[in-house]
PDB file of C-alpha atoms in Angstrom:
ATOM      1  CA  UNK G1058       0.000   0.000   0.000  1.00 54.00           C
ATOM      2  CA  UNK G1059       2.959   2.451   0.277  1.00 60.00           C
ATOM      3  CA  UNK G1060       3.758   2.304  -3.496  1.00 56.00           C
ATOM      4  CA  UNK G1061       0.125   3.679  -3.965  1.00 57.00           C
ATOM      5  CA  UNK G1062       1.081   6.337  -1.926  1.00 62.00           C
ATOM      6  CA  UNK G1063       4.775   7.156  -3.483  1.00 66.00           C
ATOM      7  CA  UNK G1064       4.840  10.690  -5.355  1.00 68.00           C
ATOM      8  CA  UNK G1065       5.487  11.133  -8.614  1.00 70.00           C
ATOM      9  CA  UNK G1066       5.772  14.789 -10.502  1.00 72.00           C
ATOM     10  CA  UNK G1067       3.147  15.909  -7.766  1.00 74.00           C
ATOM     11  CA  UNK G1068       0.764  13.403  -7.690  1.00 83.00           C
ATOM     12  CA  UNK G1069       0.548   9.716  -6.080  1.00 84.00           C
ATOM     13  CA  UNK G1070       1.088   6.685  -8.526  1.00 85.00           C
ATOM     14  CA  UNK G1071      -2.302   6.099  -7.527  1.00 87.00           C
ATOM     15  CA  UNK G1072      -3.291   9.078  -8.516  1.00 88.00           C
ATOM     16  CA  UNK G1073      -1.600   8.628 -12.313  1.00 90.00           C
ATOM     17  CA  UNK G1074      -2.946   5.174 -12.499  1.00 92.00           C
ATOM     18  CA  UNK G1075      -6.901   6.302 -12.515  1.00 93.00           C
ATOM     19  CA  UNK G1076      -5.823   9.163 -14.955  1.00 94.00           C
ATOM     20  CA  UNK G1077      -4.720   6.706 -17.572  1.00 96.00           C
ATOM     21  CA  UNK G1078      -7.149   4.550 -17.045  1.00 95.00           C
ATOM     22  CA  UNK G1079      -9.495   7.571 -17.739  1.00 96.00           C
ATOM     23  CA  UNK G1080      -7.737   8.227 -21.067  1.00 96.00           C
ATOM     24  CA  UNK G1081      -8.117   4.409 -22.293  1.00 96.00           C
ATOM     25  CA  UNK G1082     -11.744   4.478 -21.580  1.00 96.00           C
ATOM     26  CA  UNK G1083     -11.761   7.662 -23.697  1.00 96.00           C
ATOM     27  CA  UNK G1084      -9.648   6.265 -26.359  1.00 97.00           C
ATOM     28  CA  UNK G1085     -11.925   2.884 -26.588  1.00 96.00           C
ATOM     29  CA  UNK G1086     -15.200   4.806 -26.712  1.00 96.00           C
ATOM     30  CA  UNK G1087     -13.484   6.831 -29.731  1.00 96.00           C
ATOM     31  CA  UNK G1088     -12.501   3.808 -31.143  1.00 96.00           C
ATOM     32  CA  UNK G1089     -15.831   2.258 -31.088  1.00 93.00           C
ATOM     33  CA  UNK G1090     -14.703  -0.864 -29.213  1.00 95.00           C
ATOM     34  CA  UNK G1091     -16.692  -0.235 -25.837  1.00 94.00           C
ATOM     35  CA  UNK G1092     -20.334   1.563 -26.389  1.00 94.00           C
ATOM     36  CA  UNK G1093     -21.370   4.660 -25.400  1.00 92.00           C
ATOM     37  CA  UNK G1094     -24.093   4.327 -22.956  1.00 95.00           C
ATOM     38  CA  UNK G1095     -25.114   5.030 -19.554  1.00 96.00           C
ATOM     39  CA  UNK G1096     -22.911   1.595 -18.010  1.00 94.00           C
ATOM     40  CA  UNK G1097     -20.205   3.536 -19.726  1.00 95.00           C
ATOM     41  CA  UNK G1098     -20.870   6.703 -18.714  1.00 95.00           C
ATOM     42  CA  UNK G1099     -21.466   6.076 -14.764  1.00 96.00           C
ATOM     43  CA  UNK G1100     -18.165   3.727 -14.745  1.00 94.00           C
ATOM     44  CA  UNK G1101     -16.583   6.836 -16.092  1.00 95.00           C
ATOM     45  CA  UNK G1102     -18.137   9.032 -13.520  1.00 96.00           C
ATOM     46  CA  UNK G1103     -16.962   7.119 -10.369  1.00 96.00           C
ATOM     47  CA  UNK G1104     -13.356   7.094 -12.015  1.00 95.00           C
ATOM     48  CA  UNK G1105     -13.442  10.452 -12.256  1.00 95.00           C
ATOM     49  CA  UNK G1106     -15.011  10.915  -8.425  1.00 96.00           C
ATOM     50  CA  UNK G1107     -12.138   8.200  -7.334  1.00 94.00           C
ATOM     51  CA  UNK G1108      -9.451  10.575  -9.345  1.00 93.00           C
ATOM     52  CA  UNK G1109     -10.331  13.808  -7.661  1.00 94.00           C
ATOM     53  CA  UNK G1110     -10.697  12.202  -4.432  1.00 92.00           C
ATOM     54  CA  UNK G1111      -7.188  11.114  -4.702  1.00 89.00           C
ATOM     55  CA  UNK G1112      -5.561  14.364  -6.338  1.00 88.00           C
ATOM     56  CA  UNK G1113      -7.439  16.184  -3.353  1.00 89.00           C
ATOM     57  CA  UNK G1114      -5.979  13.855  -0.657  1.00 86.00           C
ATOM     58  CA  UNK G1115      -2.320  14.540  -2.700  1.00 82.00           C
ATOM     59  CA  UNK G1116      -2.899  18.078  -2.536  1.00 83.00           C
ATOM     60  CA  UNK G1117      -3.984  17.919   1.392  1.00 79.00           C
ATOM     61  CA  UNK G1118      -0.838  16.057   2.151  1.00 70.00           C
ATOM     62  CA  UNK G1119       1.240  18.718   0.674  1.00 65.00           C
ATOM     63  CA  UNK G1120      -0.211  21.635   2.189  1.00 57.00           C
ATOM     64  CA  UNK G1121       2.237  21.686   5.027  1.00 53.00           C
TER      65      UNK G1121
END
């Protein structure tokens, strides 16, 4: 659980990791291999509520 934690350029690896995994779901919608619908969509929105929690709890940790 530490490596999650480790800092990278600012942000925790954890923190990277749901980015790009933000970016491939945007890159397979584009490419037409995953559909476009609400599954897709609400999958995408708790990625994107897990990714701000964690950039917030970065930012909180740094605030020193």
């Amino acid at each position: 659980m530490k490596l999650l934690s480790f800092h990278f350029a600012g942000q925790s690896i954890l923190s990277w990791g749901l980015q790009i995994a933000l970016i491939i779901v945007a890159w397979l919608v584009y490419d037409r291999q995953i559909p476009n619908n609400l599954i897709t969509i609400i999958s995408v929105m708790g990625l994107m509520g897990l990714t701000y929690m964690s950039l917030a709890k970065d930012a909180k940790g740094t605030s020193k």
